[in-house]
Coordinates of C-alpha atoms and ligand atoms in Angstrom, one line a residue:
X1 CA -0.6 3.7 9.5
X2 CA 2.3 2.2 7.7
X3 CA 3.3 -2.0 7.7
X4 CA 6.4 -3.2 5.9
X5 CA 6.9 -6.2 4.4
X6 CA 10.3 -7.9 3.6
X7 CA 9.7 -10.2 0.7
X8 CA 13.6 -12.1 0.2
X9 CA 16.7 -10.0 0.1
X10 CA 16.1 -6.6 -0.8
X11 CA 18.3 -4.5 -2.9
X12 CA 18.2 -0.9 0.0
X13 CA 17.0 1.1 -3.1
X14 CA 16.8 4.6 -0.5
X15 CA 13.4 5.1 -1.4
X16 CA 12.8 5.5 2.6
X17 CA 15.8 6.0 4.8
X18 CA 13.7 6.1 7.9
X19 CA 12.4 2.2 7.7
X20 CA 9.4 1.2 10.5
X21 CA 10.2 -2.7 11.4
X22 CA 8.8 -5.3 9.5
X23 CA 5.5 -7.3 9.8
X24 CA 5.3 -10.6 9.6
X25 CA 4.1 -11.9 5.9
X26 CA 1.1 -13.7 8.1
X27 CA -0.3 -9.9 9.4
X28 CA -0.5 -9.1 5.1
X29 CA -4.2 -8.2 5.4
X30 CA -6.7 -6.0 3.7
X31 CA -7.4 -8.3 1.6
X32 CA -4.1 -8.2 -0.4
X33 CA -2.8 -12.2 -1.5
X34 CA 0.1 -12.8 -1.8
X35 CA 1.4 -15.7 -4.4
X36 CA 3.1 -18.8 -3.5
X37 CA 6.1 -17.8 -5.4
X38 CA 6.0 -14.8 -3.4
X39 CA 6.5 -12.9 -6.2
X40 CA 3.0 -11.5 -6.6
X41 CA 0.2 -9.9 -4.7
X42 CA -3.6 -9.3 -5.8
X43 CA -6.2 -7.8 -4.7
X44 CA -9.9 -8.3 -6.0
X45 CA -11.4 -4.4 -7.1
X46 CA -14.7 -3.0 -6.7
X47 CA -16.6 -2.0 -9.9
X48 CA -16.1 1.7 -8.7
X49 CA -12.8 1.8 -7.5
X50 CA -10.5 4.3 -8.5
X51 CA -6.6 3.4 -8.5
X52 CA -4.5 6.4 -8.5
X53 CA -0.2 6.5 -8.6
X54 CA 2.2 5.8 -10.8
X55 CA 3.9 8.3 -11.7
X56 CA 4.6 9.8 -15.1
X57 CA 2.7 6.6 -16.1
X58 CA 0.8 6.4 -19.8
X59 CA -3.2 6.3 -20.0
X60 CA -6.0 7.9 -17.7
X61 CA -5.3 9.8 -13.9
X62 CA -7.3 6.7 -12.9
X63 CA -5.2 3.6 -14.1
X64 CA -7.2 0.9 -14.2
X65 CA -8.0 -0.7 -17.0
X66 CA -4.2 -1.0 -18.2
X67 CA -1.0 -2.7 -18.2
X68 CA 2.2 -0.8 -16.3
X69 CA 5.9 -2.2 -17.0
X70 CA 8.2 0.3 -14.5
X71 CA 11.2 -0.6 -16.5
X72 CA 12.7 2.8 -17.0
X73 CA 12.7 3.6 -20.8
X74 CA 13.1 6.1 -22.8
X75 CA 10.2 6.2 -25.1
X76 CA 9.9 8.2 -27.9
X77 CA 6.5 7.8 -28.6
X78 CA 4.3 8.5 -25.2
X79 CA 1.3 6.4 -27.2
X80 CA -1.4 4.1 -25.1
X81 CA 0.6 0.6 -26.1
X82 CA 3.9 1.6 -24.0
X83 CA 3.5 0.0 -20.8
X84 CA 6.2 2.4 -19.6
X85 CA 7.7 5.9 -19.5
X86 CA 10.8 7.1 -18.1
X87 CA 10.2 7.2 -14.5
X88 CA 9.5 3.8 -11.9
X89 CA 6.9 5.4 -9.5
X90 CA 5.8 1.8 -7.9
X91 CA 3.2 3.3 -5.5
X92 CA -0.8 2.9 -5.6
X93 CA -3.2 4.5 -4.2
X94 CA -7.0 2.1 -4.3
X95 CA -9.9 4.7 -3.5
X96 CA -13.0 2.6 -3.3
X97 CA -16.3 0.9 -1.7
X98 CA -13.9 -0.5 1.1
X99 CA -11.8 2.6 2.1
X100 CA -8.8 4.1 0.7
X101 CA -5.3 1.9 0.5
X102 CA -2.1 2.7 -0.7
X103 CA 0.8 0.1 -1.7
X104 CA 4.3 0.9 -2.6
X105 CA 5.9 -1.8 -4.2
X106 CA 10.0 -1.0 -3.7
X107 CA 12.2 -3.2 -6.3
X108 CA 14.3 -1.1 -8.8
X109 CA 14.4 -3.9 -11.5
X110 CA 10.4 -5.1 -13.3
X111 CA 7.5 -4.0 -12.1
X112 CA 4.5 -4.8 -13.5
X113 CA 1.3 -3.9 -12.8
X114 CA -2.1 -5.4 -14.3
X115 CA -5.0 -3.1 -13.0
X116 CA -7.7 -4.9 -14.1
X117 CA -6.9 -5.6 -17.5
X118 CA -6.3 -9.5 -17.5
X119 CA -9.8 -9.6 -15.1
X120 CA -11.0 -6.3 -14.8
X121 CA -11.9 -7.5 -11.6
X122 CA -8.5 -8.5 -9.9
X123 CA -5.6 -6.0 -9.1
X124 CA -2.1 -7.2 -9.9
X125 CA 0.8 -6.3 -8.9
X126 CA 4.1 -8.4 -9.9
X127 CA 7.9 -8.5 -9.2
X128 CA 10.2 -10.4 -11.1
X129 CA 12.1 -11.6 -8.6
X130 CA 10.4 -12.3 -4.8
X131 CA 12.9 -9.7 -3.3
X132 CA 11.4 -6.7 -2.7
X133 CA 9.8 -4.3 0.2
X134 CA 6.1 -3.6 0.8
X135 CA 4.2 -1.1 2.6
X136 CA 1.1 -0.9 2.6
X137 CA -0.5 2.5 4.2
X138 CA -4.5 3.1 5.5
X139 CA -5.7 6.3 6.9
X140 CA -9.4 7.7 7.0
X141 CA -8.5 9.2 3.1
X142 CA -7.1 8.8 0.3
X143 CA -5.4 12.1 1.1
X144 CA -4.3 11.4 4.8
X145 CA -2.8 7.8 3.0
X146 CA -0.3 10.1 0.3
X147 CA 0.3 12.2 3.4
X148 CA 1.4 9.7 5.0
X149 CA 3.6 7.8 2.4
X150 CA 5.0 11.6 1.7
X151 CA 6.7 11.4 4.9
X152 CA 7.6 8.0 5.0
X153 CA 9.7 8.1 1.8
X154 CA 11.1 12.1 2.9
X155 CA 11.1 15.4 1.6
X156 CA 10.6 16.3 -1.9
X157 CA 13.4 18.5 -3.8
X158 CA 12.7 22.3 -3.4
X159 CA 13.4 24.1 -6.8
X160 CA 14.3 28.3 -6.2
X161 CA 11.7 30.7 -7.1
X162 CA 13.8 31.6 -10.7
X163 CA 13.2 27.9 -11.7
X164 CA 9.6 28.5 -11.8
X165 CA 10.3 31.5 -14.5
X166 CA 9.5 31.0 -18.0
X167 CA 12.1 29.2 -20.3
X168 CA 12.9 28.6 -23.8
X169 CA 14.5 25.6 -25.1
X170 CA 15.0 23.3 -28.5
X171 CA 17.2 20.9 -29.5
X172 CA 19.4 22.4 -32.2
X173 CA 20.8 26.2 -30.7
X174 CA 23.9 26.0 -31.5
X175 CA 25.6 28.7 -30.0
X176 CA 26.1 32.0 -27.6
X177 CA 24.6 33.8 -31.1
X178 CA 21.8 31.2 -31.4
X179 CA 21.3 32.2 -27.6
X180 CA 21.7 35.7 -27.7
X181 CA 18.9 35.7 -30.5
X182 CA 16.8 34.3 -28.6
X183 CA 16.7 36.0 -25.4
X184 CA 17.0 39.5 -28.3
X185 CA 13.7 38.1 -29.7
X186 CA 11.8 38.3 -26.3
X187 CA 12.7 41.2 -24.9
X188 CA 12.0 42.5 -27.9
X189 CA 8.3 41.3 -28.0
X190 CA 8.3 42.3 -24.1
X191 CA 8.0 38.6 -23.8
X192 CA 8.9 37.8 -20.0
X193 CA 12.0 34.8 -19.7
X194 CA 14.1 33.3 -17.1
X195 CA 16.0 30.7 -18.5
X196 CA 17.2 29.6 -22.4
X197 CA 18.5 26.1 -22.8
X198 CA 21.7 24.3 -24.0
X199 CA 20.7 21.0 -25.6
X200 CA 23.7 18.3 -26.6
X201 CA 25.0 20.8 -29.5
X202 CA 27.0 22.9 -26.9
X203 CA 28.8 20.0 -26.1
X204 CA 32.5 19.4 -27.8
X205 CA 31.2 15.9 -29.3
X206 CA 28.8 15.2 -27.1
X207 CA 31.6 14.9 -24.6
X208 CA 29.8 15.4 -21.2
X209 CA 31.7 18.7 -18.9
X210 CA 32.8 19.9 -22.0
X211 CA 31.7 23.1 -24.6
X212 CA 32.3 23.5 -28.7
X213 CA 35.3 25.7 -28.0
X214 CA 34.0 27.1 -31.5
X215 CA 30.4 27.7 -30.9
X216 CA 31.0 29.2 -27.2
X217 CA 34.5 30.9 -27.3
X218 CA 34.3 33.1 -23.6
X219 CA 31.5 30.7 -21.9
X220 CA 31.9 32.7 -18.6
X221 CA 31.7 36.1 -19.9
X222 CA 29.0 34.8 -22.1
X223 CA 27.4 34.0 -18.4
X224 CA 27.7 37.2 -17.3
X225 CA 26.3 38.8 -20.2
X226 CA 22.9 36.8 -19.8
X227 CA 22.8 37.0 -16.0
X228 CA 22.9 40.5 -16.8
X229 CA 19.9 40.2 -18.4
X230 CA 18.5 37.7 -16.0
X231 CA 18.3 35.0 -17.7
X232 CA 20.2 31.3 -16.3
X233 CA 21.4 28.9 -18.9
X234 CA 20.9 25.6 -18.7
X235 CA 23.4 22.6 -19.9
X236 CA 22.1 19.1 -20.7
X237 CA 24.3 16.6 -18.8
X238 CA 23.7 12.7 -20.7
X239 CA 25.3 10.2 -18.6
X240 CA 27.2 8.1 -21.2
X241 CA 31.0 9.4 -21.4
X242 CA 32.6 9.1 -24.7
X243 CA 35.2 6.6 -25.1
X244 CA 38.4 9.0 -26.4
X245 CA 41.9 8.9 -25.6
X246 CA 43.1 12.0 -24.4
X247 CA 39.5 12.6 -23.1
X248 CA 40.2 13.5 -19.5
X249 CA 37.3 12.4 -17.9
X250 CA 36.9 9.5 -19.5
X251 CA 40.7 8.7 -18.6
X252 CA 40.2 8.9 -15.0
X253 CA 37.2 6.8 -14.5
X254 CA 39.0 4.4 -16.6
X255 CA 41.7 5.1 -14.1
X256 CA 39.5 4.7 -11.0
X257 CA 37.6 2.1 -12.2
X258 CA 34.7 3.9 -12.2
X259 CA 32.7 2.5 -14.8
X260 CA 30.5 -0.6 -15.3
X261 CA 31.5 -4.0 -16.2
X262 CA 30.1 -6.5 -18.8
X263 CA 30.2 -10.2 -17.3
X264 CA 34.4 -10.6 -18.1
X265 CA 34.6 -7.7 -15.8
X266 CA 36.0 -5.1 -18.9
X267 CA 34.4 -1.7 -19.3
X268 CA 30.3 -2.4 -20.6
X269 CA 30.5 -0.7 -24.4
X270 CA 27.2 0.9 -25.5
X271 CA 26.4 3.5 -27.6
X272 CA 24.7 6.9 -26.8
X273 CA 25.9 10.4 -28.5
X274 CA 29.2 10.4 -28.0
X275 CA 29.1 7.1 -30.0
X276 CA 30.7 4.4 -28.0
X277 CA 30.7 5.4 -24.8
X278 CA 30.8 4.1 -21.1
X279 CA 28.8 3.8 -17.8
X280 CA 29.5 5.4 -14.8
X281 CA 28.2 3.5 -12.2
X282 CA 26.4 6.1 -10.3
X283 CA 25.1 3.0 -7.4
X284 CA 28.8 3.9 -5.8
X285 CA 28.8 7.2 -3.4
X286 CA 32.8 7.4 -4.6
X287 CA 31.6 7.2 -9.0
X288 CA 28.6 9.8 -7.7
X289 CA 30.9 12.1 -6.1
X290 CA 33.6 12.3 -8.9
X291 CA 30.8 13.0 -11.2
X292 CA 29.1 15.3 -9.0
X293 CA 32.7 17.3 -8.7
X294 CA 32.6 17.6 -12.5
X295 CA 29.4 20.1 -12.6
X296 CA 32.6 23.1 -10.8
X297 CA 32.6 22.7 -14.9
X298 CA 29.5 24.7 -15.4
X299 CA 29.3 26.4 -11.6
X300 CA 32.5 28.0 -11.8
X301 CA 31.3 29.6 -14.9
X302 CA 28.0 31.0 -13.3
X303 CA 25.8 28.3 -14.3
X304 CA 23.0 27.4 -11.5
X305 CA 21.0 25.4 -13.6
X306 CA 20.9 21.3 -15.1
X307 CA 19.0 19.1 -16.3
X308 CA 19.8 15.3 -16.8
X309 CA 19.1 13.3 -20.2
X310 CA 19.1 10.1 -21.4
X311 CA 20.0 8.3 -17.8
X312 CA 17.4 5.2 -18.0
X313 CA 20.4 4.5 -19.1
X314 CA 19.3 5.2 -22.9
X315 CA 21.6 2.3 -25.4
X316 CA 21.2 3.1 -28.9
X317 CA 23.6 0.0 -28.3
X318 CA 26.1 -2.0 -26.7
X319 CA 28.8 -3.2 -28.5
X320 CA 28.2 -6.6 -28.4
X321 CA 24.5 -6.5 -30.0
X322 CA 25.9 -4.1 -32.6
X323 CA 28.5 -7.1 -33.3
X324 CA 25.4 -9.9 -33.2
X325 CA 23.4 -7.5 -35.3
X326 CA 25.7 -6.9 -37.9
X327 CA 26.5 -10.7 -38.3
X328 CA 23.0 -11.4 -38.7
X329 CA 22.7 -8.9 -41.3
X330 CA 25.2 -9.2 -43.1
X331 CA 23.2 -13.0 -44.2
X332 CA 20.6 -10.3 -46.5
X333 CA 23.3 -9.9 -49.4
X334 CA 23.3 -13.3 -50.3
X335 CA 19.7 -13.3 -50.0
X336 CA 18.6 -10.0 -52.9
X337 CA 17.4 -12.6 -55.6
X338 CA 15.1 -14.4 -53.3
X339 CA 14.2 -12.4 -50.0
X340 CA 10.9 -13.8 -49.1
X341 CA 8.6 -11.1 -47.0
X342 CA 9.4 -12.5 -43.1
X343 CA 12.5 -12.9 -44.2
X344 CA 12.8 -8.8 -44.5
X345 CA 10.4 -8.0 -42.0
X346 CA 12.6 -10.4 -39.9
X347 CA 15.7 -8.2 -40.6
X348 CA 13.8 -4.9 -40.0
X349 CA 13.5 -5.6 -36.8
X350 CA 17.2 -6.8 -36.0
X351 CA 18.1 -3.6 -36.7
X352 CA 15.2 -2.2 -34.4
X353 CA 15.5 -4.3 -31.7
X354 CA 18.8 -2.6 -31.6
X355 CA 18.6 0.3 -29.3
X356 CA 17.3 -0.3 -25.1
X357 CA 17.7 -4.4 -26.0
X358 CA 16.2 -6.0 -22.7
X359 CA 19.1 -8.8 -22.9
X360 CA 22.0 -5.8 -23.1
X361 CA 20.1 -5.0 -19.4
X362 CA 21.0 -8.3 -17.9
X363 CA 24.4 -8.2 -19.7
X364 CA 26.4 -5.1 -17.4
X365 CA 26.9 -4.8 -13.4
X366 CA 26.3 -2.3 -11.0
X367 CA 29.0 -2.5 -7.5
X368 CA 27.7 -0.8 -5.4
X369 CA 29.8 -1.2 -1.6
X370 CA 31.7 -4.2 -3.6
X371 CA 29.3 -6.6 -3.9
X372 CA 28.0 -6.7 -7.4
X373 CA 24.9 -6.8 -9.1
X374 CA 23.3 -7.4 -12.7
X375 CA 21.8 -4.1 -14.0
X376 CA 18.9 -4.9 -14.4
X377 CA 17.7 -6.0 -11.4
X378 CA 18.3 -2.4 -10.1
X379 CA 18.1 -0.5 -13.2
X380 CA 15.5 2.0 -12.1
X381 CA 18.0 3.6 -10.4
X382 CA 20.6 4.5 -12.3
X383 CA 19.6 8.2 -13.5
X384 CA 17.8 7.8 -9.9
X385 CA 21.7 8.4 -8.6
X386 CA 22.1 10.0 -11.3
X387 CA 20.5 13.1 -10.4
X388 CA 21.5 12.7 -6.8
X389 CA 25.4 13.1 -7.2
X390 CA 25.2 16.4 -8.1
X391 CA 22.0 17.9 -6.1
X392 CA 24.1 16.2 -3.4
X393 CA 27.3 18.4 -3.8
X394 CA 26.1 21.9 -5.3
X395 CA 25.5 23.1 -1.7
X396 CA 30.0 22.5 -1.2
X397 CA 30.3 23.7 -4.9
X398 CA 27.9 26.2 -5.4
X399 CA 26.8 27.3 -1.7
X400 CA 26.1 30.7 -3.1
X401 CA 24.0 29.6 -6.6
X402 CA 20.4 28.8 -6.4
X403 CA 20.8 25.9 -7.9
X404 CA 18.2 24.0 -10.4
X405 CA 18.3 20.5 -11.9
X406 CA 15.6 17.9 -12.9
X407 CA 16.4 15.2 -14.4
X408 CA 14.2 12.2 -17.0
X409 CA 15.0 9.5 -15.5
X410 CA 13.5 8.9 -11.8
X411 CA 12.3 6.0 -9.1
X412 CA 10.9 6.8 -5.6
X413 CA 13.8 8.3 -4.2
X414 CA 15.1 10.7 -6.4
X415 CA 12.3 13.4 -5.3
X416 CA 14.5 14.4 -2.8
X417 CA 17.6 15.7 -4.8
X418 CA 15.8 16.5 -8.0
X419 CA 12.8 17.6 -10.0
X420 CA 11.3 15.5 -13.5
X421 CA 10.1 16.8 -16.9
X422 CA 7.7 14.1 -18.6
X423 CA 10.1 13.2 -21.7
X424 CA 9.3 13.0 -25.3
X425 CA 5.8 14.3 -25.4
X426 CA 4.8 15.1 -28.8
X427 CA 2.6 18.1 -30.4
X428 CA -0.5 16.3 -29.5
X429 CA -3.6 17.4 -27.7
X430 CA -3.7 14.0 -26.2
X431 CA -0.4 14.9 -24.8
X432 CA -2.2 18.1 -23.5
X433 CA -4.5 16.0 -21.6
X434 CA -1.9 13.2 -20.3
X435 CA -0.2 16.1 -18.4
X436 CA -3.3 17.0 -16.2
X437 CA -3.9 12.7 -15.5
X438 CA 1.0 12.6 -14.7
X439 CA 0.7 15.9 -12.8
X440 CA -1.6 14.7 -9.7
X441 CA 0.4 10.9 -10.1
X442 CA 3.2 12.3 -10.0
X443 CA 2.9 14.3 -6.9
X444 CA 1.6 12.3 -4.8
X445 CA 5.2 9.8 -5.7
X446 CA 7.3 12.6 -3.9
X447 CA 7.5 14.7 -7.3
X448 CA 6.5 18.7 -7.5
X449 CA 9.2 20.5 -9.4
X450 CA 7.8 18.7 -12.9
X451 CA 6.1 19.8 -16.2
X452 CA 5.9 18.8 -19.5
X453 CA 7.6 19.7 -22.8
X454 CA 4.7 22.4 -23.6
X455 CA 3.8 22.9 -27.1
X456 CA 5.1 19.5 -27.1
X457 CA 8.7 17.6 -28.2
X458 CA 7.9 15.7 -31.6
X459 CA 5.9 16.3 -34.3
X460 CA 5.1 20.3 -35.4
X461 CA 2.9 22.6 -33.4
X462 CA 0.6 25.1 -34.1
X463 CA -0.2 28.2 -32.9
X464 CA -3.0 27.2 -31.3
X465 CA -2.4 23.9 -29.6
X466 CA 0.9 25.9 -27.8
X467 CA -1.6 28.4 -26.5
X468 CA -3.6 25.2 -25.3
X469 CA -0.2 24.1 -24.3
X470 CA 0.7 27.0 -22.3
X471 CA -3.0 27.5 -20.2
X472 CA -1.5 24.0 -18.9
X473 CA 2.1 24.4 -18.1
X474 CA 1.3 27.8 -17.0
X475 CA 0.1 26.1 -13.6
X476 CA 3.4 23.4 -13.3
X477 CA 6.2 24.1 -11.8
X478 CA 8.3 23.8 -15.1
X479 CA 7.7 25.5 -17.3
X480 CA 9.2 25.2 -20.2
X481 CA 8.6 25.5 -24.4
X482 CA 11.0 22.5 -25.5
X483 CA 11.0 20.9 -28.9
X484 CA 13.4 18.4 -31.0
X485 CA 15.5 19.1 -33.6
X486 CA 13.9 19.2 -36.9
X487 CA 10.0 19.8 -36.3
X488 CA 8.7 23.2 -36.6
X489 CA 10.0 26.0 -34.5
X490 CA 8.2 26.6 -31.6
X491 CA 8.9 30.0 -30.0
X492 CA 6.6 32.4 -29.3
X493 CA 7.8 34.2 -31.8
X494 CA 7.5 32.6 -34.8
X495 CA 3.9 33.0 -34.4
X496 CA 1.7 35.9 -35.7
X497 CA -0.9 36.5 -32.1
X498 CA 2.7 37.8 -30.3
X499 CA 0.3 39.8 -27.8
X500 CA -2.0 36.7 -26.7
X501 CA 0.7 34.6 -25.8
X502 CA 2.4 37.7 -24.1
X503 CA -0.8 37.6 -21.9
X504 CA -0.8 34.3 -21.0
X505 CA 3.2 35.3 -19.7
X506 CA 1.7 37.8 -18.2
X507 CA -0.8 35.4 -16.7
X508 CA 2.1 33.1 -15.3
X509 CA 4.4 35.7 -14.0
X510 CA 0.9 37.7 -12.1
X511 CA 0.4 33.6 -10.6
X512 CA 3.9 33.0 -8.7
X513 CA 3.6 34.0 -5.9
X514 CA 0.7 31.7 -5.6
X515 CA 2.1 29.2 -7.8
X516 CA 5.7 29.0 -5.6
X517 CA 3.7 29.6 -2.3
X518 CA 1.6 26.7 -2.7
X519 CA 4.7 24.9 -4.4
X520 CA 6.5 25.4 -0.7
X521 CA 3.6 24.3 0.9
X522 CA 2.9 21.2 -0.8
X523 CA 6.9 20.0 0.0
X524 CA 6.7 21.2 4.0
X525 CA 3.7 19.5 4.3
X526 CA 3.2 16.7 2.3
X527 CA 0.3 17.4 0.6
X528 CA 0.0 17.4 -3.2
X529 CA -0.2 20.4 -5.4
X530 CA -2.4 19.1 -7.4
X531 CA -5.0 17.2 -6.4
X532 CA -7.8 15.2 -8.3
X533 CA -11.4 16.8 -7.3
X534 CA -12.5 12.9 -6.7
X535 CA -9.6 12.6 -3.7
X536 CA -10.3 16.3 -2.3
X537 CA -14.4 15.5 -1.8
X538 CA -14.2 12.1 -1.4
X539 CA -17.9 11.8 -0.6
X540 CA -18.6 13.0 -4.0
X541 CA -19.1 10.5 -6.0
X542 CA -19.5 12.7 -8.8
X543 CA -16.4 14.2 -8.8
X544 CA -14.4 10.7 -8.3
X545 CA -14.3 9.8 -12.6
X546 CA -13.0 13.4 -13.2
X547 CA -10.0 13.3 -14.7
X548 CA -9.8 16.7 -16.7
X549 CA -10.1 18.7 -13.5
X550 CA -7.7 19.5 -10.2
X551 CA -7.2 21.5 -7.5
X552 CA -3.9 23.5 -7.4
X553 CA -3.1 24.3 -4.3
X554 CA -6.0 25.0 -1.7
X555 CA -8.0 27.8 -3.4
X556 CA -8.1 27.1 -7.2
X557 CA -9.5 24.9 -9.6
X558 CA -8.2 24.5 -13.2
X559 CA -10.3 22.7 -16.4
X560 CA -8.8 23.9 -19.3
X561 CA -9.8 23.3 -22.9
X562 CA -7.4 20.4 -24.6
X563 CA -9.2 20.0 -27.3
X564 CA -8.8 21.3 -31.1
X565 CA -10.9 23.3 -32.0
X566 CA -13.0 23.4 -28.6
X567 CA -15.2 26.2 -27.9
X568 CA -15.7 25.3 -24.6
X569 CA -16.3 22.3 -22.3
X570 CA -18.0 20.6 -19.7
X571 CA -16.6 21.4 -15.6
X572 CA -18.2 19.8 -12.9
X573 CA -18.2 21.6 -9.5
X574 CA -18.3 19.7 -6.3
X575 CA -19.2 23.6 -4.9
X576 CA -19.7 26.6 -4.9
X577 CA -17.0 28.3 -6.9
X578 CA -16.4 31.8 -8.8
X579 CA -14.9 31.2 -12.4
X580 CA -12.8 34.5 -14.2
X581 CA -12.2 33.8 -17.3
X582 CA -8.7 35.6 -17.7
X583 CA -7.4 36.8 -20.9
X584 CA -4.2 38.9 -19.1
X585 CA -3.8 39.2 -15.8
X586 CA -5.6 42.7 -15.8
X587 CA -8.3 41.5 -18.2
X588 CA -10.8 39.0 -17.3
X589 CA -14.7 38.6 -16.4
X590 CA -16.2 37.1 -13.0
X591 CA -18.7 34.7 -13.4
X592 CA -20.4 33.1 -10.3
X593 CA -21.0 29.4 -10.6
X594 CA -23.3 27.1 -8.4
X595 CA -22.1 23.3 -7.6
X596 CA -22.7 21.0 -10.3
X597 CA -21.9 20.8 -13.8
X598 CA -21.7 23.9 -16.4
X599 CA -20.8 24.1 -20.1
X600 CA -18.1 27.1 -19.9
X601 CA -17.5 28.6 -23.1
X602 CA -13.2 29.4 -23.4
X603 CA -12.0 31.5 -26.2
X604 CA -8.9 30.4 -27.7
X605 CA -7.1 33.6 -25.7
X606 CA -8.7 32.6 -22.3
X607 CA -7.3 31.0 -19.6
X608 CA -10.4 29.0 -17.1
X609 CA -9.4 30.1 -13.4
X610 CA -12.0 28.6 -10.6
X611 CA -11.8 30.4 -7.2
X612 CA -13.2 28.2 -4.3
X613 CA -15.9 28.8 -2.0
X614 CA -14.9 30.9 0.8
X615 CA -11.1 31.7 -1.4
X616 CA -9.8 34.2 -3.8
X617 CA -7.5 35.1 -6.3
X618 CA -4.4 36.8 -5.4
X619 CA -2.4 37.5 -8.1
X620 CA 1.4 39.7 -8.0
X621 CA 2.1 42.0 -10.6
X622 CA 4.1 40.1 -13.8
X623 CA 7.6 41.5 -14.6
X624 CA 9.9 40.4 -17.4
X625 CA 11.9 38.0 -15.6
X626 CA 11.8 36.4 -11.7
X627 CA 14.3 39.0 -10.3
X628 CA 12.0 41.9 -11.1
X629 CA 9.0 40.4 -9.6
X630 CA 8.3 42.9 -6.5
Ligands
MIG701 O1 17.9 11.3 -28.3 O2 19.4 15.9 -26.0 O3 14.3 13.9 -24.1 O4 14.7 16.8 -24.5 O5 16.2 17.0 -26.7 C1 17.5 12.2 -28.0 C2 18.5 15.8 -27.2 C3 18.0 12.9 -26.4 C4 16.1 13.7 -25.7 C5 15.1 14.6 -24.4 C6 15.3 15.6 -25.4 C7 16.7 16.4 -25.9 C8 17.2 15.3 -26.7 N1 17.0 14.2 -26.0

């Protein structure tokens, strides 16, 4: 059952389209206590309560014991000392002695979740303003509550089958020949491949919907050439629009008044990759439509996949902030003989604080339906509405294509329009574990087309790390090897053991029929694709604290090895299962295991797949691309 509470005058995020009637505040029960200023709701936790949810956020699968802040942030350090990442997914599920309880706080600015951090036995949810809606969901089980919540927020975006193919990406592929080489070397090595990503380097001076004419002289022909080899190209589309006289898109937006404004009503000037830029006001339907139709530049050439980036929006600086900082730093030149350490740190901090400044997010405005609203109050809706802009027009501009779109920034509601990827992780073993925690929490918030940068984005990967990472990603809908400029090249063919990698890709392609079926089933029936065993077996006390095993669809369980140099791992089976240790889709051993704890040996080239009682492992035939799957 869902109860809806309305506090103050909330901004309509459109997270919920079909809203149930509101209950009076006095009806708020289930142990939830509202503070006098109505900004805070608290709840007493029992010792064994587990808290799921918050989608993409950091830390464990059980979010208990930390603070989380939902304010979409371009955060390149996915470390335990960070409070926010790129997406804000404000749903939590409390599983415990008093039963199960779901709480969705629909507020598009900053919400602070103190989940047993300040007081280990108390959970608090604090919205920055007392203008929000809260949905309280009860049911017989956690899984039932999740399904009810997912129905409430509407059907998730469905990516096409080809989007389950393997994709290769790297920040730094500059021209047609760079991409040709990636494709050629995969083919030469018989490595399946469906997609090559075009990162910002393809653009003409980082201007949206342009191409560097020297690097891509005959783009349409190039797209056709790739298509003939069953390769999809996916350009990155950023949020900010370069300020440049003569750049038609920029000029149109100025003429039509489509950009966010500063407090004086002038276009808000900030910087991102294009240098000085402006931000389209995606909260306005007419701006979304204008921006969405620009994708024709690519779809007319046959491009059918996109990733939206920098749409938190990330601010390298604002013009105002830069001027203030420059003024402050200018005093340094008079102090070079007398500089004390505190002043030095002050100057260092001043420079570092230039990007993504809280003051900057408070200094510009949107005008949805003619009403002026300060950005920070609706911050988390920006990337949502950017992805929506494109998603809403694909049917119209590219009816014959099966288009894929996923975004970096998100807020619940955007799950109806696009998938997401989890942003700039690092080549750390702990980030393999992190995606295991994120997957079920993302699924419950509506995000099913999801995946992490496989191999790690920042820092340098190793052959074994990439293998272990792929052994998880080969189960996720988005399966993309992506890496930052300057880091060790991590295309599979750079490494020694290409045969082992090929086996992993063959296993992925053999699993695609099962994975896609499970994915669609999760969308159609508002289920999780990745289910924590604690939720699937709520009566099982052992299962509830296990964070590194997941059911995948209805038939399989995974328990990947994600520690460096590990020869195996502990696994807890909540029921009898059959273990398949897979070296490839054809080469495997099979062992029956009984309910309980086991240590399993897992070689670096093996993928453990557990088949649930009464179920079977159905593998298709691998192929060099999804187009060639039988
Ligand atoms: O400031 O386009 O998360 O995937 O490679 C960095 C360059 C901008 C951030 C994305 C990453 C992408 C990178 N982008």
